[in-house]
XYZ file of C-alpha atoms in Angstrom:
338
model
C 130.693 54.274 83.703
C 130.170 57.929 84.340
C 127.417 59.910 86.986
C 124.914 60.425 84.447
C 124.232 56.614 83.686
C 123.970 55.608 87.367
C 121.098 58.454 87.803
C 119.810 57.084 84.724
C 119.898 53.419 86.091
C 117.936 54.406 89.287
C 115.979 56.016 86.840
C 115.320 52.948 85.506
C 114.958 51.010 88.483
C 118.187 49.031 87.715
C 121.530 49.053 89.015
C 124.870 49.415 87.278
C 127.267 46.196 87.607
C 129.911 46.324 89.420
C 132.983 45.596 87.804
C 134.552 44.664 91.634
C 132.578 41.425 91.692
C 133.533 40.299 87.887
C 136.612 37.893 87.645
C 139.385 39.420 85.801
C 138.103 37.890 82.273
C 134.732 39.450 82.874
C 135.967 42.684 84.131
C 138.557 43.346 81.285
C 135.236 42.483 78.598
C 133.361 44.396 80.337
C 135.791 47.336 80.049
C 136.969 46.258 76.643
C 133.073 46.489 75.257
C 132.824 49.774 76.985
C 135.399 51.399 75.102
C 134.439 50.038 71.881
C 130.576 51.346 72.124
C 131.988 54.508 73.827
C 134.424 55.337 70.840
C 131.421 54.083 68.052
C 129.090 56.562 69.927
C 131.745 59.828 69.825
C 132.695 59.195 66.027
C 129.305 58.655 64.769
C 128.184 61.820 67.156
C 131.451 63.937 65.947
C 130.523 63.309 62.501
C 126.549 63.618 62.753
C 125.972 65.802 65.543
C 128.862 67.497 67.500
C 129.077 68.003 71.284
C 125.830 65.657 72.017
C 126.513 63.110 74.729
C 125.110 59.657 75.315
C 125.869 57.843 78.554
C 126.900 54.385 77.863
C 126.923 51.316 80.592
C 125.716 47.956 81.696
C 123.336 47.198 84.076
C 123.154 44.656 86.549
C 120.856 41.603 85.518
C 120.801 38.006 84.185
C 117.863 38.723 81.662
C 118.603 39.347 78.308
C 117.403 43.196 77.634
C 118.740 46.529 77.093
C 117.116 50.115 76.919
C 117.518 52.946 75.109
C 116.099 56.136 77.112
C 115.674 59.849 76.921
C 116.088 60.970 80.530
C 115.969 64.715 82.010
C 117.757 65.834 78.594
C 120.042 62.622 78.480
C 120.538 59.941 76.231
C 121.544 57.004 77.076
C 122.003 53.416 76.047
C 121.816 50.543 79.084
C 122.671 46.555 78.383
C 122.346 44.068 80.749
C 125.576 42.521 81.158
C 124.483 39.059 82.347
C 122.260 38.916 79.383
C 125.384 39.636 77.127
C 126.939 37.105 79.138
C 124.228 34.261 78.127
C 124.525 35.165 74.539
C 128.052 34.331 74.655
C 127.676 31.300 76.261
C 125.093 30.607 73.462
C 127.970 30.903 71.033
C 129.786 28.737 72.892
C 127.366 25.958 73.157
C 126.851 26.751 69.198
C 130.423 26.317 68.416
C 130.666 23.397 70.355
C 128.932 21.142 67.512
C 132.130 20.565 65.757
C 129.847 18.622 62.735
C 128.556 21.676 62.530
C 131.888 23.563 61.783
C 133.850 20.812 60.578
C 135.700 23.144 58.161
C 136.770 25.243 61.506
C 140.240 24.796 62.137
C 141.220 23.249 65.510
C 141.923 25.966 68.361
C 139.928 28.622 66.587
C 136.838 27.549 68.522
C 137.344 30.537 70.798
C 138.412 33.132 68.342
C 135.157 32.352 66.597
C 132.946 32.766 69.843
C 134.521 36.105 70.114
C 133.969 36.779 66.292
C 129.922 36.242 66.803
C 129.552 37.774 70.231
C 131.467 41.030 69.114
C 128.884 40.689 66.286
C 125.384 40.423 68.218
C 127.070 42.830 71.012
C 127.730 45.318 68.249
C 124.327 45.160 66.534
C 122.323 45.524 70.088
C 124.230 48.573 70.512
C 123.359 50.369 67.511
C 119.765 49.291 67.878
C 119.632 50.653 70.574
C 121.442 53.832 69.270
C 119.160 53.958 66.471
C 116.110 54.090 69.367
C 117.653 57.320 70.115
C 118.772 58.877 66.994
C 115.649 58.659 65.151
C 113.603 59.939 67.645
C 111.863 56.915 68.963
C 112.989 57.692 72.479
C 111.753 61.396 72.600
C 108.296 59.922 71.125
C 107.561 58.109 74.300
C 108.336 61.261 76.482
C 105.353 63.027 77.860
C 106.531 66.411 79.354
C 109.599 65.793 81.230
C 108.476 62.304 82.529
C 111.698 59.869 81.709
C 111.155 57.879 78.882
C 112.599 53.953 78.587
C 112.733 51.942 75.742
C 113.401 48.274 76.795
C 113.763 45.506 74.157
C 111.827 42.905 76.153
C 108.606 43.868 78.420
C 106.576 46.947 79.022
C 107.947 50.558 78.082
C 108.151 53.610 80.223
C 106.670 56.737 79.047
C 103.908 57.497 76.321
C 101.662 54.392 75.255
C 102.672 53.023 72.198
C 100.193 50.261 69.789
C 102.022 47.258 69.287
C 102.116 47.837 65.399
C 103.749 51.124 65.954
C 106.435 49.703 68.471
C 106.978 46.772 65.764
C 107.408 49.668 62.957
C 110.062 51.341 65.070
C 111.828 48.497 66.066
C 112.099 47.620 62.210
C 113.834 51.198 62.164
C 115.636 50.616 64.450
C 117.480 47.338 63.074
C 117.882 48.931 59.957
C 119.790 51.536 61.609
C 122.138 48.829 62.728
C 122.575 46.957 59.650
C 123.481 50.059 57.932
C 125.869 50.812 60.803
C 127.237 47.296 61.861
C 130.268 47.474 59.552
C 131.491 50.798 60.742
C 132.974 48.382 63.571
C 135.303 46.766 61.700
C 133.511 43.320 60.360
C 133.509 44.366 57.466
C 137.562 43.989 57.084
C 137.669 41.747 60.405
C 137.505 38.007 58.628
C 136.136 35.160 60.587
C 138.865 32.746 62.121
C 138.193 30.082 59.203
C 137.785 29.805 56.063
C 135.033 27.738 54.127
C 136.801 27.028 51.178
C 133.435 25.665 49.314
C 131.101 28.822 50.522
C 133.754 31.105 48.959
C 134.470 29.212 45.906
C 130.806 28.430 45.099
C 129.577 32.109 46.178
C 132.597 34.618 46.121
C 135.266 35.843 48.366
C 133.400 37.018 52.170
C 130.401 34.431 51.829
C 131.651 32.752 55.170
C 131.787 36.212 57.007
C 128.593 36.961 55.114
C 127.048 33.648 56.581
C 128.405 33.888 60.404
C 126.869 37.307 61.035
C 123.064 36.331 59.566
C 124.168 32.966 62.212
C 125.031 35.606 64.991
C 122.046 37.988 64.372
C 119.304 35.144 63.825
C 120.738 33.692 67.969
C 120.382 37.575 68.720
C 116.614 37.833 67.857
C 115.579 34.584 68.758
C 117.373 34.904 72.217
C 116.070 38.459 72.922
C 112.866 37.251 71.006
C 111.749 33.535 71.300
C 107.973 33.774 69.522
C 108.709 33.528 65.838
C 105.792 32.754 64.192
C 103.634 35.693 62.752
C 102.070 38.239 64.806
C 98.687 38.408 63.565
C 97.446 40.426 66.610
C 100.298 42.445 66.957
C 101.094 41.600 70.388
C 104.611 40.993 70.032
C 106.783 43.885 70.895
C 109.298 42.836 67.706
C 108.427 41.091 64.544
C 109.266 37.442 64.072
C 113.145 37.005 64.110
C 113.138 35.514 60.200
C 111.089 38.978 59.776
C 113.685 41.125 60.699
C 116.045 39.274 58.761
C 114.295 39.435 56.040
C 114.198 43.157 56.657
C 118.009 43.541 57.533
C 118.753 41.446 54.457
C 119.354 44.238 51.894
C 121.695 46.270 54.236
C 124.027 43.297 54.203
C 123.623 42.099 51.059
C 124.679 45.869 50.062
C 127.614 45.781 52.415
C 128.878 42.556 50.295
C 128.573 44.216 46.999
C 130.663 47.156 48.123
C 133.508 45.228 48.133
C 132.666 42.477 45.345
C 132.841 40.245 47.535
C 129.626 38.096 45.898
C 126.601 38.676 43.386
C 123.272 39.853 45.225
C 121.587 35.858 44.227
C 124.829 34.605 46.195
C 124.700 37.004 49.350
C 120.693 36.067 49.506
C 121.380 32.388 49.595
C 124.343 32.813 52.194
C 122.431 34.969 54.051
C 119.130 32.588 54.124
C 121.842 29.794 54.389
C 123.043 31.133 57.693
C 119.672 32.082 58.929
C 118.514 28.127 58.326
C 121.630 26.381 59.944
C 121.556 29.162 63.183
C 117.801 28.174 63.211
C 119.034 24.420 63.668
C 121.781 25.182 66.029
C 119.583 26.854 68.185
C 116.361 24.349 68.204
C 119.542 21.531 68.846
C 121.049 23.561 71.603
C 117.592 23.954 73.351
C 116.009 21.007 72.631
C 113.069 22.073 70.446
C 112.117 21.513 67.176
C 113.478 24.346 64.171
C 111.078 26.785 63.498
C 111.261 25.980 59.584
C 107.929 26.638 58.341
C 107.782 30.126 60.066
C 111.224 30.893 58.161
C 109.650 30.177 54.628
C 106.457 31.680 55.687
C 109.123 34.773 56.577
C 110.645 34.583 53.223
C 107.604 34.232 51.500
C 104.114 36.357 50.840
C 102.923 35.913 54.188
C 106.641 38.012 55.416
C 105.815 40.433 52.051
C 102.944 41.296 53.309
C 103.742 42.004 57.073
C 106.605 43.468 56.017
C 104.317 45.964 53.255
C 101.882 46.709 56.960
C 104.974 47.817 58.677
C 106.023 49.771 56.075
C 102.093 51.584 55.309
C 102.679 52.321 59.613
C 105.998 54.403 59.085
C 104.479 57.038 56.604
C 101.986 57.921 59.840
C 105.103 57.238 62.389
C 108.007 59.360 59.835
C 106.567 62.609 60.215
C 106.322 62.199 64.216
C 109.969 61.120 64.254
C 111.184 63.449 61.843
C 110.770 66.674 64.580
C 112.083 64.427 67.019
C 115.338 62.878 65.861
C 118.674 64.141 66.435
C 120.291 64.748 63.064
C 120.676 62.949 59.601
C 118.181 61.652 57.274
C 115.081 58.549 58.182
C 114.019 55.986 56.122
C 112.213 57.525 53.013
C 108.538 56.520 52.757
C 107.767 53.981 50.759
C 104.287 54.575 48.380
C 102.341 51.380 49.894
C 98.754 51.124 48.619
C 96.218 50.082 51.127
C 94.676 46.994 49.717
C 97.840 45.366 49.104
């Protein structure tokens, strides 16, 4: 991790881990992940915006967070590493419930961890990339004040409303699903096969199903409320609500290579969000959060989703001076008394 993300870490008030005090597992992850977000960041900048630089590193600290700042002229992108570290051991206490993956063949369990970590650790990166692409990060700046998006608690820099921190961190997802192939999971298969998911729904419905699994632990780990938000005080919507609102970039990515019907991706995809939502009420000994994922999928998420939406025709115009290159999220003609 270079100069400019430790200044950017004091910055922040947070320290960069030391790779010294990580066993040699740890260590070689850590350097591993660092090299895959590093060489994501330098194609998608070579391609979109030449010569731009984002620092890239991990911070030292057992919450699960990240940030995504604009700091003295630099971008940069910070994830706590012993938060990534508790989402894998989520993964691990998921896989563990072999009734739950009978059709996993013996001695994959570990390839399959890997498969959803590298999933959720990819996403949070580009979400967090996405903070800074579209602007979002330069919003909060007032003069040269360093500006720091972090997923969970307050934010440094400009105040925000909750509803317009919500509406960006629905772009900001988006930007991920659209992106989250780009590293490979698209042609990486899972390490089993579910014979009946791909006979019943096409060719890909298991990979299809174990990423909404590994984004639905992301949210609810980085996010636990998942009921409605009714008084926008939550700084992200529900977890079902953002997969409701990631659902059509992955739903696309499985008809690009005919790999199932759009009624067959949408059950997989609300198939993996439902047995995720069980693994994780089992794992932590609550009960699933079932009526708030129909309410999700139903009017009540329509409508949220519709407010969100009216927000980012006010928020668009803001971001579209600010962001670095490419094309936002077209507006979407919402009437008011929808």
């Amino acid at each position: 991790m270079d100069d400019r993300f430790e200044r950017v870490c004091k910055a922040a008030g947070k320290k960069v881990v030391n790779a010294e005090y990580l066993n040699d597992d740890d260590r070689l992850q850590l350097e591993r992940t660092l090299q895959q977000f590093e060489a994501f960041a330098k194609s998608y900048i070579d391609l979109a915006l030449p010569g731009h630089h984002i620092a890239i590193g991990f911070y030292d600290s057992l919450q699960v967070n990240a940030f995504a700042t604009t700091c003295d002229g630099q971008d940069a992108i910070g994830i706590s590493w012993g938060g990534l570290q508790k989402l894998r051991s989520e993964f691990v206490r998921a896989i563990d419930y072999r009734d739950q993956f009978a059709w996993l063949p013996s001695g994959k369990e570990l390839e399959a961890v890997d498969w959803l970590f590298d999933c959720a650790k990819y996403f949070i990166f580009i979400h967090e990339l996405g903070h800074i692409w579209h602007g979002h990060t330069s919003l909060l700046q007032t003069g040269r004040v360093p500006a720091f998006w972090f997923e969970t608690g307050p934010l440094k820099g400009r105040p925000l409303s909750k509803i317009d921190r919500q509406t960006m961190e629905m772009d900001a997802d988006g930007f991920a699903a659209d992106n989250l192939f780009d590293f490979g999971l698209e042609y990486r298969p899972f390490p089993g096969i579910n014979s009946q998911w791909e006979q019943t729904h096409g060719t890909g419905a298991t990979r299809l199903l174990m990423i909404a699994m590994s984004l639905h632990f992301t949210f609810r780990i980085f996010n636990k409320p998942i009921d409605f938000d009714p008084q926008e005080q939550q700084v992200h919507p529900s977890p079902p609500l953002r997969q409701r609102m990631i659902a059509g970039s992955l739903i696309a990515a499985a008809l690009r290579r005919n790999a199932a019907s759009e009624d067959d991706a949408m059950y997989i995809i609300l198939r993996g969000i439902s047995e995720a939502e069980w693994l994780y009420a089992t794992i932590n000994g609550i009960s699933p959060a079932t009526e708030a994922i129909t309410a999700a999928w139903g009017n009540e998420g329509h409508l949220y989703q519709r407010k969100l939406l009216r927000r980012w025709r006010v928020l668009r115009p803001q971001l579209d001076a600010l962001k670095r290159s490419g094309e936002l999220p077209a507006i979407q003609d919402i009437p008011e008394d929808d």
